[in-house]
Structures are given as structure tokens and as C-alpha cells.
Tab-separated table of C-alpha atoms and ligand atoms in Angstrom:
chain	number	residue	atom	x	y	z
A	1	MET	CA	16.580	89.290	131.141
A	2	ASP	CA	19.268	86.809	132.054
A	3	HIS	CA	21.499	89.217	133.901
A	4	ASP	CA	20.583	90.135	137.411
A	5	LEU	CA	19.645	93.812	137.479
A	6	ASP	CA	21.311	94.153	140.891
A	7	ASP	CA	24.582	93.120	139.210
A	8	VAL	CA	24.084	95.794	136.564
A	9	ARG	CA	23.386	98.425	139.223
A	10	SER	CA	26.406	97.514	141.330
A	11	ILE	CA	28.800	97.290	138.365
A	12	ALA	CA	27.534	100.664	137.086
A	13	LYS	CA	28.099	102.155	140.525
A	14	ARG	CA	31.670	100.852	140.494
A	15	VAL	CA	32.377	102.023	136.920
A	16	ALA	CA	30.736	105.471	137.264
A	17	PRO	CA	33.616	107.242	139.102
A	18	ARG	CA	36.001	106.199	136.298
A	19	ALA	CA	33.549	107.574	133.737
A	20	VAL	CA	33.243	110.848	135.671
A	21	GLU	CA	37.025	111.123	135.725
A	22	LEU	CA	37.141	110.472	131.962
A	23	ARG	CA	34.423	113.069	131.347
A	24	ARG	CA	36.453	115.650	133.258
A	25	ALA	CA	39.655	114.770	131.386
A	26	ILE	CA	37.830	115.189	128.055
A	27	HIS	CA	36.187	118.379	129.312
A	28	ARG	CA	39.576	119.919	130.130
A	29	ARG	CA	40.922	119.398	126.615
A	30	PRO	CA	38.045	119.987	124.171
A	31	GLU	CA	38.650	119.358	120.484
A	32	LEU	CA	36.648	120.552	117.482
A	33	GLY	CA	35.176	118.207	114.886
A	34	ARG	CA	37.643	116.011	112.946
A	35	GLN	CA	40.402	117.076	115.362
A	36	GLU	CA	39.406	114.769	118.239
A	37	PHE	CA	42.754	112.952	118.241
A	38	ALA	CA	43.569	113.275	121.963
A	39	THR	CA	39.955	112.479	122.908
A	40	THR	CA	40.029	109.358	120.743
A	41	GLN	CA	43.307	108.348	122.412
A	42	LEU	CA	41.748	108.785	125.859
A	43	VAL	CA	38.844	106.567	124.842
A	44	GLU	CA	41.175	103.970	123.333
A	45	ARG	CA	43.284	103.897	126.512
A	46	SER	CA	40.285	103.659	128.863
A	47	LEU	CA	38.874	100.756	126.862
A	48	ALA	CA	42.266	99.026	126.664
A	49	ASN	CA	42.661	99.287	130.471
A	50	ALA	CA	39.422	97.309	130.745
A	51	GLY	CA	40.645	94.709	128.233
A	52	ILE	CA	38.554	96.022	125.325
A	53	ASP	CA	40.177	96.238	121.889
A	54	SER	CA	39.197	99.138	119.693
A	55	LEU	CA	39.880	100.200	116.158
A	56	VAL	CA	40.978	103.803	115.715
A	57	ARG	CA	39.984	105.263	112.339
A	58	SER	CA	42.697	106.021	109.841
A	59	THR	CA	42.067	109.744	110.349
A	60	GLY	CA	42.833	109.303	114.069
A	61	ALA	CA	39.564	110.958	115.122
A	62	GLY	CA	36.914	108.431	116.066
A	63	LEU	CA	36.951	104.750	116.816
A	64	ILE	CA	34.821	101.658	117.085
A	65	ALA	CA	34.947	98.912	119.709
A	66	ASP	CA	33.002	95.666	120.004
A	67	VAL	CA	32.081	94.039	123.312
A	68	GLY	CA	30.641	90.533	123.499
A	69	GLU	CA	30.816	87.453	121.317
A	70	ALA	CA	28.281	85.757	119.085
A	71	GLY	CA	24.619	86.686	118.655
A	72	SER	CA	22.846	89.840	117.559
A	73	LEU	CA	25.013	92.890	116.983
A	74	VAL	CA	23.514	96.148	118.279
A	75	GLY	CA	25.086	99.598	118.449
A	76	PHE	CA	25.680	102.488	120.811
A	77	ARG	CA	26.825	105.818	119.442
A	78	ALA	CA	28.670	108.588	121.270
A	79	ASP	CA	29.957	111.852	119.791
A	80	LEU	CA	33.384	113.295	120.566
A	81	ASP	CA	33.541	116.923	119.491
A	82	ALA	CA	33.385	120.243	121.316
A	83	LEU	CA	32.342	123.748	120.238
A	84	PRO	CA	34.149	127.039	119.535
A	85	ILE	CA	32.852	128.650	122.760
A	86	HIS	CA	34.935	130.247	125.526
A	87	GLU	CA	33.974	128.468	128.752
A	88	GLN	CA	32.723	130.666	131.616
A	89	THR	CA	31.730	128.023	134.178
A	90	GLY	CA	34.734	128.415	136.486
A	91	LEU	CA	34.647	124.659	137.154
A	92	PRO	CA	37.847	123.109	138.561
A	93	PHE	CA	37.995	120.963	135.407
A	94	ALA	CA	36.968	123.766	133.011
A	95	SER	CA	38.449	123.906	129.527
A	96	GLU	CA	42.164	124.678	129.489
A	97	LEU	CA	41.954	125.686	125.835
A	98	PRO	CA	40.738	129.255	125.265
A	99	GLY	CA	37.787	129.456	122.893
A	100	LEU	CA	36.991	125.739	123.021
A	101	MET	CA	34.401	124.078	125.213
A	102	HIS	CA	32.331	120.953	125.654
A	103	ALA	CA	29.067	122.890	125.788
A	104	CYS	CA	26.832	120.183	124.341
A	105	GLY	CA	27.631	117.326	126.714
A	106	HIS	CA	29.508	115.214	124.173
A	107	ASP	CA	32.191	114.712	126.868
A	108	ALA	CA	29.497	113.017	128.978
A	109	HIS	CA	28.160	110.975	126.035
A	110	THR	CA	31.646	109.621	125.359
A	111	ALA	CA	32.369	108.906	129.033
A	112	ILE	CA	29.012	107.111	129.386
A	113	GLY	CA	29.730	105.086	126.228
A	114	VAL	CA	33.052	103.980	127.688
A	115	GLY	CA	31.349	103.265	131.038
A	116	ILE	CA	28.712	101.068	129.375
A	117	ALA	CA	31.378	99.182	127.401
A	118	ILE	CA	33.326	98.480	130.593
A	119	ALA	CA	30.178	97.465	132.497
A	120	LEU	CA	29.172	95.008	129.750
A	121	GLN	CA	32.718	93.625	129.584
A	122	GLU	CA	32.703	93.059	133.357
A	123	LEU	CA	29.259	91.456	133.276
A	124	GLY	CA	30.411	88.924	130.676
A	125	SER	CA	28.406	86.112	129.002
A	126	LEU	CA	26.390	88.586	126.947
A	127	PRO	CA	23.441	87.500	124.792
A	128	GLY	CA	25.072	89.177	121.772
A	129	ARG	CA	27.550	91.844	120.824
A	130	VAL	CA	27.576	95.635	121.080
A	131	ARG	CA	29.353	97.911	118.607
A	132	PHE	CA	30.391	101.189	120.239
A	133	VAL	CA	30.759	103.943	117.674
A	134	PHE	CA	32.646	107.005	118.916
A	135	GLN	CA	32.151	109.475	116.106
A	136	PRO	CA	33.836	112.781	115.387
A	137	ALA	CA	32.301	116.027	114.145
A	138	GLU	CA	28.671	115.829	115.258
A	139	GLU	CA	28.554	119.637	115.367
A	140	LEU	CA	29.821	120.083	111.809
A	141	PHE	CA	28.161	119.765	108.457
A	142	PRO	CA	28.799	117.376	106.844
A	143	GLY	CA	29.142	115.484	110.107
A	144	GLY	CA	31.081	112.447	111.238
A	145	ALA	CA	28.164	109.993	111.454
A	146	ASP	CA	27.683	109.886	107.705
A	147	GLU	CA	31.432	109.467	107.162
A	148	MET	CA	31.749	106.586	109.624
A	149	MET	CA	28.696	104.885	108.191
A	150	ARG	CA	30.172	105.004	104.693
A	151	GLU	CA	33.329	103.437	106.116
A	152	GLY	CA	31.269	100.496	107.366
A	153	ALA	CA	31.026	101.394	111.075
A	154	ILE	CA	27.503	99.953	111.342
A	155	ASP	CA	27.777	97.066	108.863
A	156	GLY	CA	25.950	94.128	110.403
A	157	VAL	CA	24.474	96.228	113.233
A	158	GLU	CA	20.763	95.409	113.712
A	159	ALA	CA	19.709	98.439	115.760
A	160	MET	CA	21.357	101.416	117.343
A	161	VAL	CA	20.822	103.756	120.269
A	162	ALA	CA	22.324	107.011	121.489
A	163	LEU	CA	21.610	109.451	124.244
A	164	HIS	CA	21.927	113.190	124.538
A	165	VAL	CA	22.159	115.204	127.747
A	166	ASP	CA	19.054	117.273	128.503
A	167	PRO	CA	19.363	120.239	130.879
A	168	THR	CA	15.575	120.463	131.218
A	169	LEU	CA	15.153	116.990	132.756
A	170	PRO	CA	16.344	116.167	136.289
A	171	PRO	CA	19.081	113.564	136.725
A	172	GLY	CA	17.530	110.148	137.238
A	173	GLN	CA	15.085	110.678	134.400
A	174	ILE	CA	15.344	109.663	130.777
A	175	GLY	CA	13.238	111.250	128.052
A	176	PHE	CA	11.507	108.981	125.537
A	177	LYS	CA	9.742	109.762	122.305
A	178	THR	CA	8.581	107.577	119.441
A	179	GLY	CA	8.860	109.050	115.939
A	180	PRO	CA	10.729	112.274	115.141
A	181	ILE	CA	12.822	113.628	118.038
A	182	THR	CA	15.163	116.028	116.247
A	183	SER	CA	14.653	117.985	113.082
A	184	SER	CA	16.217	118.105	109.672
A	185	SER	CA	18.336	121.159	109.013
A	186	ASP	CA	18.851	122.591	105.529
A	187	ARG	CA	20.278	125.941	104.476
A	188	PHE	CA	19.354	128.089	101.519
A	189	LEU	CA	20.390	131.247	99.696
A	190	ILE	CA	17.772	132.969	97.549
A	191	THR	CA	19.005	135.698	95.215
A	192	VAL	CA	16.476	138.109	93.715
A	193	ASP	CA	17.753	139.930	90.624
A	194	GLY	CA	16.563	142.862	88.524
A	195	PRO	CA	18.041	145.698	86.438
A	196	GLY	CA	18.088	148.159	89.372
A	197	GLY	CA	17.217	151.844	89.064
A	198	HIS	CA	15.807	154.987	90.645
A	199	THR	CA	13.424	154.619	93.599
A	200	ALA	CA	11.309	157.348	91.929
A	201	ARG	CA	10.458	154.947	89.102
A	202	PRO	CA	10.008	151.351	90.330
A	203	HIS	CA	7.510	150.823	87.460
A	204	ASP	CA	10.341	151.300	84.944
A	205	THR	CA	12.513	148.650	86.531
A	206	VAL	CA	12.040	145.784	88.980
A	207	ASP	CA	11.681	146.654	92.657
A	208	THR	CA	13.978	143.910	93.941
A	209	ILE	CA	13.606	144.986	97.577
A	210	PHE	CA	9.815	144.759	97.321
A	211	VAL	CA	10.089	141.377	95.567
A	212	ALA	CA	12.416	140.110	98.318
A	213	GLY	CA	9.820	141.280	100.846
A	214	GLN	CA	7.185	139.218	99.033
A	215	VAL	CA	9.447	136.152	99.231
A	216	ILE	CA	10.052	136.723	102.953
A	217	THR	CA	6.361	136.984	103.809
A	218	GLN	CA	4.770	134.683	101.206
A	219	LEU	CA	7.125	131.730	101.193
A	220	PRO	CA	6.496	130.621	104.817
A	221	THR	CA	2.752	131.361	104.442
A	222	MET	CA	2.459	129.291	101.278
A	223	LEU	CA	4.360	126.404	102.871
A	224	ASP	CA	1.922	126.599	105.755
A	225	ARG	CA	-0.902	125.749	103.326
A	226	LEU	CA	0.985	123.217	101.213
A	227	ILE	CA	2.465	121.071	103.988
A	228	ASP	CA	0.430	118.777	106.229
A	229	ALA	CA	-0.019	120.746	109.463
A	230	ARG	CA	0.733	117.589	111.466
A	231	MET	CA	4.282	117.623	110.062
A	232	PRO	CA	5.921	120.678	111.636
A	233	LEU	CA	8.070	122.729	109.316
A	234	SER	CA	10.009	125.862	110.123
A	235	LEU	CA	11.427	128.160	107.455
A	236	VAL	CA	13.174	131.181	108.954
A	237	PHE	CA	15.325	133.881	107.360
A	238	GLY	CA	18.527	134.803	109.160
A	239	ARG	CA	20.112	137.276	106.762
A	240	VAL	CA	18.727	139.758	104.267
A	241	GLN	CA	21.086	141.901	102.279
A	242	GLY	CA	20.510	144.308	99.429
A	243	GLY	CA	21.093	147.909	98.457
A	244	MET	CA	23.475	150.637	99.576
A	245	VAL	CA	21.412	153.825	99.795
A	246	GLY	CA	17.782	154.847	100.212
A	247	ASN	CA	17.196	156.170	96.678
A	248	VAL	CA	18.626	153.354	94.542
A	249	ILE	CA	16.848	150.086	93.823
A	250	PRO	CA	19.581	147.430	93.948
A	251	THR	CA	20.161	144.866	91.221
A	252	THR	CA	20.438	142.034	93.762
A	253	VAL	CA	18.950	141.101	97.116
A	254	GLU	CA	20.174	138.047	98.997
A	255	LEU	CA	18.123	136.065	101.507
A	256	ASN	CA	19.705	133.375	103.668
A	257	GLY	CA	17.808	131.065	105.964
A	258	THR	CA	17.258	127.593	107.307
A	259	CYS	CA	14.496	125.115	106.746
A	260	ARG	CA	13.724	122.479	109.386
A	261	SER	CA	11.276	119.624	109.383
A	262	LEU	CA	10.417	116.712	111.654
A	263	ASP	CA	9.144	114.563	108.813
A	264	ARG	CA	11.387	112.678	106.377
A	265	ASP	CA	9.002	112.924	103.392
A	266	THR	CA	8.429	116.642	103.945
A	267	TRP	CA	12.180	117.119	104.260
A	268	GLU	CA	12.789	115.317	100.975
A	269	SER	CA	10.157	117.386	99.160
A	270	MET	CA	11.571	120.761	100.259
A	271	PRO	CA	14.257	121.571	97.635
A	272	LYS	CA	11.858	121.268	94.665
A	273	LEU	CA	8.921	122.902	96.433
A	274	ILE	CA	10.898	125.934	97.595
A	275	GLU	CA	12.413	126.398	94.142
A	276	ARG	CA	8.949	126.346	92.555
A	277	LEU	CA	7.354	128.693	95.090
A	278	VAL	CA	10.159	131.267	94.878
A	279	GLN	CA	9.870	131.321	91.069
A	280	ASP	CA	6.072	131.656	91.336
A	281	ILE	CA	6.386	134.574	93.773
A	282	VAL	CA	8.955	136.596	91.814
A	283	ALA	CA	7.724	135.986	88.238
A	284	PRO	CA	4.648	138.297	88.203
A	285	LEU	CA	6.821	141.158	89.497
A	286	GLY	CA	9.354	140.831	86.661
A	287	ALA	CA	12.287	139.707	88.827
A	288	THR	CA	14.391	136.621	88.397
A	289	ALA	CA	15.542	134.466	91.285
A	290	THR	CA	18.016	131.711	91.929
A	291	VAL	CA	17.688	129.314	94.818
A	292	LEU	CA	20.770	127.562	96.201
A	293	TYR	CA	19.273	124.929	98.458
A	294	GLU	CA	21.771	122.949	100.523
A	295	VAL	CA	20.269	119.719	101.795
A	296	GLY	CA	21.601	119.103	105.309
A	297	ILE	CA	20.948	116.681	108.109
A	298	PRO	CA	17.898	114.374	108.109
A	299	PRO	CA	15.517	114.259	111.099
A	300	VAL	CA	16.124	111.626	113.792
A	301	VAL	CA	13.080	109.364	113.697
A	302	ASN	CA	12.910	107.000	116.663
A	303	ASP	CA	11.800	103.452	115.979
A	304	GLN	CA	8.702	102.430	117.939
A	305	PHE	CA	9.955	98.928	118.749
A	306	VAL	CA	13.381	100.098	119.930
A	307	VAL	CA	11.785	102.815	122.088
A	308	ALA	CA	9.400	100.265	123.650
A	309	GLU	CA	12.214	97.808	124.405
A	310	VAL	CA	14.483	100.464	125.910
A	311	GLU	CA	11.635	101.967	127.918
A	312	TYR	CA	10.897	98.526	129.349
A	313	ALA	CA	14.585	98.010	130.187
A	314	VAL	CA	14.942	101.420	131.837
A	315	SER	CA	11.797	101.110	133.930
A	316	SER	CA	12.826	97.615	135.051
A	317	VAL	CA	16.247	98.760	136.272
A	318	LEU	CA	15.497	102.328	137.433
A	319	GLY	CA	11.747	102.253	138.085
A	320	THR	CA	8.882	103.806	136.136
A	321	HIS	CA	9.605	107.237	137.646
A	322	ALA	CA	12.804	107.284	135.537
A	323	VAL	CA	10.771	107.312	132.335
A	324	ALA	CA	9.769	110.780	131.122
A	325	LEU	CA	8.036	111.861	127.943
A	326	THR	CA	9.978	114.321	125.856
A	327	HIS	CA	9.224	116.651	122.959
A	328	ALA	CA	10.838	116.846	119.563
A	329	SER	CA	13.432	119.562	119.094
A	330	LEU	CA	13.940	121.694	115.971
A	331	GLY	CA	17.665	121.286	116.498
A	332	ALA	CA	19.503	118.772	114.302
A	333	GLU	CA	21.535	115.704	115.262
A	334	ASP	CA	23.569	113.674	112.779
A	335	PHE	CA	22.738	110.368	114.512
A	336	SER	CA	19.932	110.479	111.933
A	337	TYR	CA	22.295	109.142	109.255
A	338	PHE	CA	22.552	105.826	111.104
A	339	LEU	CA	18.775	105.677	111.531
A	340	GLN	CA	18.247	106.088	107.797
A	341	GLU	CA	19.881	102.673	107.477
A	342	ILE	CA	18.822	100.727	110.584
A	343	PRO	CA	16.181	101.022	113.307
A	344	GLY	CA	17.183	102.818	116.458
A	345	ALA	CA	16.425	105.646	118.814
A	346	LEU	CA	17.866	108.675	120.556
A	347	PHE	CA	17.038	109.246	124.214
A	348	ARG	CA	17.411	112.309	126.408
A	349	LEU	CA	19.371	111.927	129.611
A	350	GLY	CA	18.312	114.277	132.398
A	351	THR	CA	21.316	116.350	133.526
A	352	GLN	CA	19.587	119.399	135.041
A	353	LEU	CA	21.655	121.173	137.700
A	354	PRO	CA	20.049	121.530	141.135
A	355	ASP	CA	20.840	125.228	141.552
A	356	ARG	CA	20.791	126.955	138.177
A	357	LYS	CA	19.468	126.819	134.635
A	358	THR	CA	21.821	126.184	131.742
A	359	ASP	CA	21.278	125.524	128.068
A	360	LEU	CA	23.186	123.523	125.495
A	361	HIS	CA	25.761	125.559	123.520
A	362	SER	CA	26.031	128.143	126.327
A	363	ALA	CA	29.374	129.220	127.832
A	364	TRP	CA	27.855	128.448	131.266
A	365	PHE	CA	26.656	124.962	130.327
A	366	ASP	CA	27.279	122.140	132.793
A	367	ILE	CA	25.681	118.863	133.787
A	368	ASP	CA	24.805	117.157	137.051
A	369	GLU	CA	27.359	114.341	137.002
A	370	ALA	CA	24.968	112.064	138.903
A	371	ALA	CA	23.466	111.506	135.453
A	372	ILE	CA	26.575	109.639	134.325
A	373	GLU	CA	25.852	106.633	136.537
A	374	VAL	CA	22.192	106.772	135.452
A	375	GLY	CA	23.310	106.743	131.814
A	376	ILE	CA	25.543	103.742	132.407
A	377	VAL	CA	22.850	101.737	134.250
A	378	ALA	CA	20.190	102.598	131.675
A	379	GLY	CA	22.460	102.086	128.652
A	380	THR	CA	23.826	98.771	129.887
A	381	THR	CA	20.365	97.382	130.637
A	382	ALA	CA	18.935	98.681	127.364
A	383	LEU	CA	21.723	97.101	125.320
A	384	LEU	CA	21.339	93.770	127.150
A	385	ARG	CA	17.669	93.873	126.220
A	386	LEU	CA	18.318	94.837	122.576
A	387	MET	CA	20.974	92.116	122.170
A	388	ALA	CA	18.403	89.559	123.288
A	389	CYS	CA	15.764	90.745	120.780
A	390	ASP	CA	14.942	88.756	117.688
A	391	TRP	CA	15.959	91.014	114.784
A	392	SER	CA	15.255	88.549	111.970
B	401	LIG	NI1	25.015	117.722	120.988
């Protein structure tokens, strides 16, 4: 690496307090997906103060900024949106907006993205260029990543990285995983129909409740035997509704649920397979069924080469103790849209608090802000390394 790692460490140390301040400013005024106008403005202003031009999207929520000159173009993605949660942390910079909270660390992701951009700008004479993509609506479906990609946000970008806070890893550590790291997330509604009737005579009609029960128990079991056991799949029902009283068989029973997979091929095969299995389960019992299967977010599948390069960069600047192995999550992350187009990887940034346990999407969620400097050092070094790679 051409840049002295001591320079990277000292610039990151200098930039980190500004990033912490930005994180707190964003944290105070959380905005939901596609409404991140003030957050985008804060990012634009922070970048402009460091002499970095950015392009705000026409919607006003989300922006892109390039740092560097000629050479390979690589990307860093940060998400901007908050959640409809009423913050309970009691922090001095807690949300000032009732019912809205940065409970997934996107405030930190954005502040770290800005910090890395400023650090790279200050370092100068880069081996390439970095495209910073600050995207709206990660928490929504459809999400902002897909939208920005369609608008050309990653045109010409060779590879892309992102990080997500992880309350189970201590600050100073970064979690790495090759292959799938987050899951796909699809939703479905299965409707079981029959003529309805008296519970005394199920043989004269169709026992829709019983048929729905067969779907609930057989569908996951059948999938278990039809899907490669090395490709985890999780089909879980979240809502079952049918009938009004104990002595009437209803005409309709509705089953809602989600289907999650860590494997792209499995994910792609799900809509047809579930349709077929549901029809096969209900047919012998005389019921009819409709399946509304809503294909959602793809899994994030980390590229082996990008993971290896970033792991090398992180261990060179922070030491091998900073590198942790991490597991895949069955949660979804719309960064996957970018990785369907170009190689890249998502990393987990340790943000565990010293004194208490918190989880993402909790009203008590918080991060150890020491992780912000770690994120800037690691991200800056990783992007320097990726810019210098041969992507041809
Ligand atoms: Ni998140």
C-alpha cells in the first residue's frame, strides 16, 4: 500500500470527533425512509465543508459523492433512514422526534461514510476513486438501494463495500464472512377456500381449518426434504385467520408468513415451489388455495476476493485481533441489490456497549462510539486497498 498506515490512523483520529458529532446530529433528528431530506442536507454540508462535491438526488433523499481522480472506481454504501420506534435510551442526544429513532445504527453508518470520505480527501493522491452512496429507505420494501442502482448510482463501480453495526461484537473488532451474510426476505399470503358448513359434517364440505393446519405443518417439512440442507431456509407463519365461531367451518382461512433463504438459487426457486406444494397439499382434501407470493430482498452474498482484500487491509492497519469471524443473519439488508450487479461485501462493525446488552431495532439500542474511529480507519484502508486492485 502506498499510503503510510500511520497517516491513515492519525487522519482517522482527527476526523473521528467530527463524525461522532455528525452521528449525534443525525441521531437527534431521525427520518423515515424516503423522507431523509434533513439528513441528506447534513451529509451534503459536512462533505462540502471538507471540499467534497456531492450530487443530491432529485427526490432530495440520498446522495452520491466521488473522492479521488483517475483509476479504478470502487464504492462505499451507507444508509440514511431511521425506524418508527420511540427512543427510551435517555441519551443527551436522544431523538427529539417522538416515535422516531435511529435504532439500527444507520446514523453511525452515514457518519462513518462521511468520515471515510473526508479522510481519503485529506490523504490525497489516491490510487483511484471512491463513490460514496448514501441511500435512503434501507428499512422499507421496496428499498432505496434498488432505486439508486436503477438511477445509475453504481455505474462504472467495480466493487462495493458497506458495514453494519453489530452489538454482539466489541468495538475494535470487525466481523468477516465469505458467502451469504444476510438472508433474502419474501412475504406470502396463502388463502385456503371451501364451501364452508357445519362442524358436525366436515365430510359433506371441506374442512378448511384442517386443510390450513396441513399447510402449516406440511409445507415447512416438505421444504426441509426438497431443499439442500446446506442452504438454510426458514419458512415461518406469522398470522393465521379463519372462522368466527366453534361450530361453523369457515369458507376461507388466510395464512401469512415470511420465507428467508441464504442462497440465491434457493431464493429464486421459492415462488414456484411453494405454489406447487400448497396445491399438492390442499388438493386431496377438496380445498382450493391461492398463493400470493411477494418476492422481496435478495440475500447479501459476500465476494471471496473482496473479503480477502478487506481482511488483509484491516489486519494490516488494526492488527489481526481486529478480525473476527461472523455468522450469517436471517435478517435482510437491501445492500444485496448492489451485489447482484457487482462484487462486494458487507462487514459487521463491533459496537457492543461495555455495560449493557442492546439489540438492533430496540428502543434501548445504542452503540459504543469508539467504533466510529475504528470504522473510519478500517474503511479508509480497505478502500485504498480496493482502489489499487486490478479489476480487469
Ligand atoms: Ni440496519
